[in-house]
Amino acid sequence: EKDREFASKSGKRERERERERERERERERERERERERERERERERERKKEREREREREKGEREKTKE
């Protein structure tokens, strides 16, 4: 009887720990997705800056050809 009770409790604790590990893995995946979104935003900012520099350069080229 005691053994069964103990096995039942330890099984319950084990399942609880497993659920906790699963929640932790889910949180980790969420953090990873957030980091990926941040990297994507950073790349987008870089592309935007690059396009702006390109426009400025073209504008400069046009100014020179006018003279």
Short mmCIF file of N, CA and C in Angstrom, two decimals:
data_model
loop_
_atom_site.label_atom_id
_atom_site.label_comp_id
_atom_site.label_asym_id
_atom_site.label_seq_id
_atom_site.Cartn_x
_atom_site.Cartn_y
_atom_site.Cartn_z
N GLU A 1 0.85 -1.21 0.00
CA GLU A 1 0.00 0.00 0.00
C GLU A 1 0.88 1.26 0.00
N LYS A 2 1.81 1.29 0.95
CA LYS A 2 2.70 2.46 1.04
C LYS A 2 3.50 2.61 -0.26
N ASP A 3 3.97 1.48 -0.79
CA ASP A 3 4.76 1.52 -2.03
C ASP A 3 3.94 2.09 -3.17
N ARG A 4 2.69 1.66 -3.26
CA ARG A 4 1.83 2.15 -4.34
C ARG A 4 1.61 3.66 -4.19
N GLU A 5 1.39 4.08 -2.97
CA GLU A 5 1.17 5.50 -2.69
C GLU A 5 2.42 6.30 -3.08
N PHE A 6 3.56 5.77 -2.68
CA PHE A 6 4.83 6.44 -2.98
C PHE A 6 5.05 6.49 -4.50
N ALA A 7 4.81 5.38 -5.18
CA ALA A 7 4.99 5.32 -6.64
C ALA A 7 4.05 6.32 -7.31
N SER A 8 2.83 6.39 -6.80
CA SER A 8 1.85 7.31 -7.36
C SER A 8 2.33 8.75 -7.20
N LYS A 9 2.80 9.08 -5.98
CA LYS A 9 3.28 10.45 -5.73
C LYS A 9 4.51 10.76 -6.57
N SER A 10 5.45 9.82 -6.64
CA SER A 10 6.67 10.10 -7.38
C SER A 10 6.35 10.20 -8.87
N GLY A 11 5.41 9.40 -9.37
CA GLY A 11 5.00 9.51 -10.76
C GLY A 11 4.37 10.86 -11.04
N LYS A 12 3.59 11.32 -10.08
CA LYS A 12 2.92 12.62 -10.22
C LYS A 12 3.99 13.73 -10.25
N ARG A 13 4.96 13.62 -9.33
CA ARG A 13 6.04 14.62 -9.31
C ARG A 13 6.81 14.59 -10.62
N GLU A 14 7.06 13.40 -11.12
CA GLU A 14 7.81 13.26 -12.38
C GLU A 14 7.04 13.92 -13.52
N ARG A 15 5.74 13.68 -13.58
CA ARG A 15 4.93 14.30 -14.64
C ARG A 15 4.94 15.82 -14.50
N GLU A 16 4.87 16.29 -13.26
CA GLU A 16 4.90 17.73 -13.01
C GLU A 16 6.24 18.31 -13.49
N ARG A 17 7.34 17.63 -13.16
CA ARG A 17 8.65 18.10 -13.62
C ARG A 17 8.72 18.10 -15.14
N GLU A 18 8.15 17.07 -15.76
CA GLU A 18 8.15 16.98 -17.22
C GLU A 18 7.38 18.15 -17.82
N ARG A 19 6.23 18.47 -17.22
CA ARG A 19 5.44 19.62 -17.72
C ARG A 19 6.24 20.90 -17.55
N GLU A 20 6.94 21.04 -16.43
CA GLU A 20 7.75 22.24 -16.19
C GLU A 20 8.86 22.33 -17.24
N ARG A 21 9.52 21.21 -17.53
CA ARG A 21 10.57 21.22 -18.56
C ARG A 21 9.98 21.61 -19.91
N GLU A 22 8.80 21.10 -20.20
CA GLU A 22 8.14 21.43 -21.48
C GLU A 22 7.84 22.93 -21.54
N ARG A 23 7.34 23.50 -20.43
CA ARG A 23 7.07 24.95 -20.40
C ARG A 23 8.36 25.73 -20.61
N GLU A 24 9.44 25.26 -19.98
CA GLU A 24 10.74 25.93 -20.13
C GLU A 24 11.20 25.87 -21.58
N ARG A 25 11.06 24.71 -22.21
CA ARG A 25 11.45 24.60 -23.63
C ARG A 25 10.61 25.55 -24.48
N GLU A 26 9.33 25.66 -24.18
CA GLU A 26 8.44 26.56 -24.93
C GLU A 26 8.90 28.01 -24.76
N ARG A 27 9.23 28.38 -23.52
CA ARG A 27 9.71 29.76 -23.27
C ARG A 27 11.00 30.00 -24.06
N GLU A 28 11.88 29.00 -24.08
CA GLU A 28 13.14 29.13 -24.82
C GLU A 28 12.87 29.32 -26.31
N ARG A 29 11.94 28.54 -26.85
CA ARG A 29 11.60 28.69 -28.27
C ARG A 29 11.04 30.09 -28.53
N GLU A 30 10.22 30.59 -27.62
CA GLU A 30 9.64 31.93 -27.77
C GLU A 30 10.76 32.98 -27.77
N ARG A 31 11.71 32.83 -26.84
CA ARG A 31 12.83 33.79 -26.80
C ARG A 31 13.62 33.73 -28.11
N GLU A 32 13.82 32.53 -28.63
CA GLU A 32 14.55 32.37 -29.89
C GLU A 32 13.80 33.06 -31.03
N ARG A 33 12.48 32.89 -31.07
CA ARG A 33 11.69 33.56 -32.11
C ARG A 33 11.81 35.07 -31.97
N GLU A 34 11.80 35.57 -30.75
CA GLU A 34 11.92 37.01 -30.52
C GLU A 34 13.28 37.50 -31.00
N ARG A 35 14.35 36.74 -30.68
CA ARG A 35 15.68 37.14 -31.16
C ARG A 35 15.71 37.16 -32.68
N GLU A 36 15.08 36.19 -33.31
CA GLU A 36 15.04 36.13 -34.78
C GLU A 36 14.30 37.35 -35.34
N ARG A 37 13.18 37.71 -34.71
CA ARG A 37 12.44 38.90 -35.17
C ARG A 37 13.31 40.15 -35.03
N GLU A 38 14.05 40.23 -33.93
CA GLU A 38 14.92 41.39 -33.71
C GLU A 38 16.01 41.44 -34.78
N ARG A 39 16.61 40.29 -35.10
CA ARG A 39 17.63 40.26 -36.16
C ARG A 39 17.02 40.71 -37.48
N GLU A 40 15.81 40.27 -37.76
CA GLU A 40 15.14 40.65 -39.01
C GLU A 40 14.91 42.16 -39.05
N ARG A 41 14.46 42.74 -37.92
CA ARG A 41 14.26 44.20 -37.87
C ARG A 41 15.58 44.91 -38.12
N GLU A 42 16.66 44.40 -37.52
CA GLU A 42 17.99 44.99 -37.70
C GLU A 42 18.39 44.94 -39.17
N ARG A 43 18.19 43.79 -39.81
CA ARG A 43 18.54 43.68 -41.24
C ARG A 43 17.71 44.68 -42.05
N GLU A 44 16.45 44.83 -41.71
CA GLU A 44 15.57 45.77 -42.44
C GLU A 44 16.09 47.20 -42.28
N ARG A 45 16.49 47.56 -41.06
CA ARG A 45 17.05 48.91 -40.83
C ARG A 45 18.29 49.11 -41.68
N GLU A 46 19.15 48.09 -41.74
CA GLU A 46 20.37 48.18 -42.55
C GLU A 46 20.03 48.38 -44.02
N ARG A 47 19.07 47.60 -44.52
CA ARG A 47 18.68 47.73 -45.93
C ARG A 47 18.14 49.13 -46.19
N LYS A 48 17.36 49.66 -45.27
CA LYS A 48 16.79 51.00 -45.42
C LYS A 48 17.91 52.04 -45.49
N LYS A 49 18.88 51.92 -44.58
CA LYS A 49 20.02 52.86 -44.58
C LYS A 49 20.77 52.76 -45.90
N GLU A 50 20.97 51.53 -46.36
CA GLU A 50 21.69 51.30 -47.62
C GLU A 50 20.95 51.97 -48.78
N ARG A 51 19.64 51.80 -48.83
CA ARG A 51 18.86 52.44 -49.90
C ARG A 51 18.98 53.96 -49.82
N GLU A 52 18.96 54.49 -48.61
CA GLU A 52 19.09 55.94 -48.41
C GLU A 52 20.45 56.41 -48.93
N ARG A 53 21.52 55.69 -48.57
CA ARG A 53 22.85 56.07 -49.05
C ARG A 53 22.90 56.02 -50.58
N GLU A 54 22.28 54.98 -51.14
CA GLU A 54 22.24 54.82 -52.60
C GLU A 54 21.54 56.04 -53.24
N ARG A 55 20.41 56.45 -52.66
CA ARG A 55 19.68 57.61 -53.19
C ARG A 55 20.54 58.87 -53.12
N GLU A 56 21.20 59.06 -51.99
CA GLU A 56 22.06 60.24 -51.82
C GLU A 56 23.17 60.24 -52.88
N ARG A 57 23.76 59.07 -53.10
CA ARG A 57 24.85 58.96 -54.07
C ARG A 57 24.32 59.31 -55.47
N GLU A 58 23.16 58.75 -55.83
CA GLU A 58 22.58 59.05 -57.14
C GLU A 58 22.27 60.53 -57.28
N LYS A 59 21.76 61.12 -56.20
CA LYS A 59 21.45 62.55 -56.22
C LYS A 59 22.74 63.34 -56.47
N GLY A 60 23.80 62.94 -55.79
CA GLY A 60 25.11 63.58 -55.97
C GLY A 60 25.59 63.44 -57.40
N GLU A 61 25.40 62.26 -57.97
CA GLU A 61 25.81 62.02 -59.37
C GLU A 61 25.03 62.96 -60.29
N ARG A 62 23.73 63.08 -60.06
CA ARG A 62 22.90 63.94 -60.91
C ARG A 62 23.33 65.40 -60.79
N GLU A 63 23.66 65.82 -59.56
CA GLU A 63 24.10 67.20 -59.35
C GLU A 63 25.37 67.46 -60.17
N LYS A 64 26.30 66.50 -60.16
CA LYS A 64 27.55 66.67 -60.90
C LYS A 64 27.29 66.76 -62.39
N THR A 65 26.39 65.94 -62.91
CA THR A 65 26.16 65.94 -64.36
C THR A 65 25.47 67.22 -64.81
N LYS A 66 24.74 67.89 -63.90
CA LYS A 66 24.07 69.15 -64.26
C LYS A 66 25.11 70.24 -64.54
N GLU A 67 26.19 70.22 -63.77
CA GLU A 67 27.20 71.29 -63.89
C GLU A 67 27.92 71.27 -65.22
#
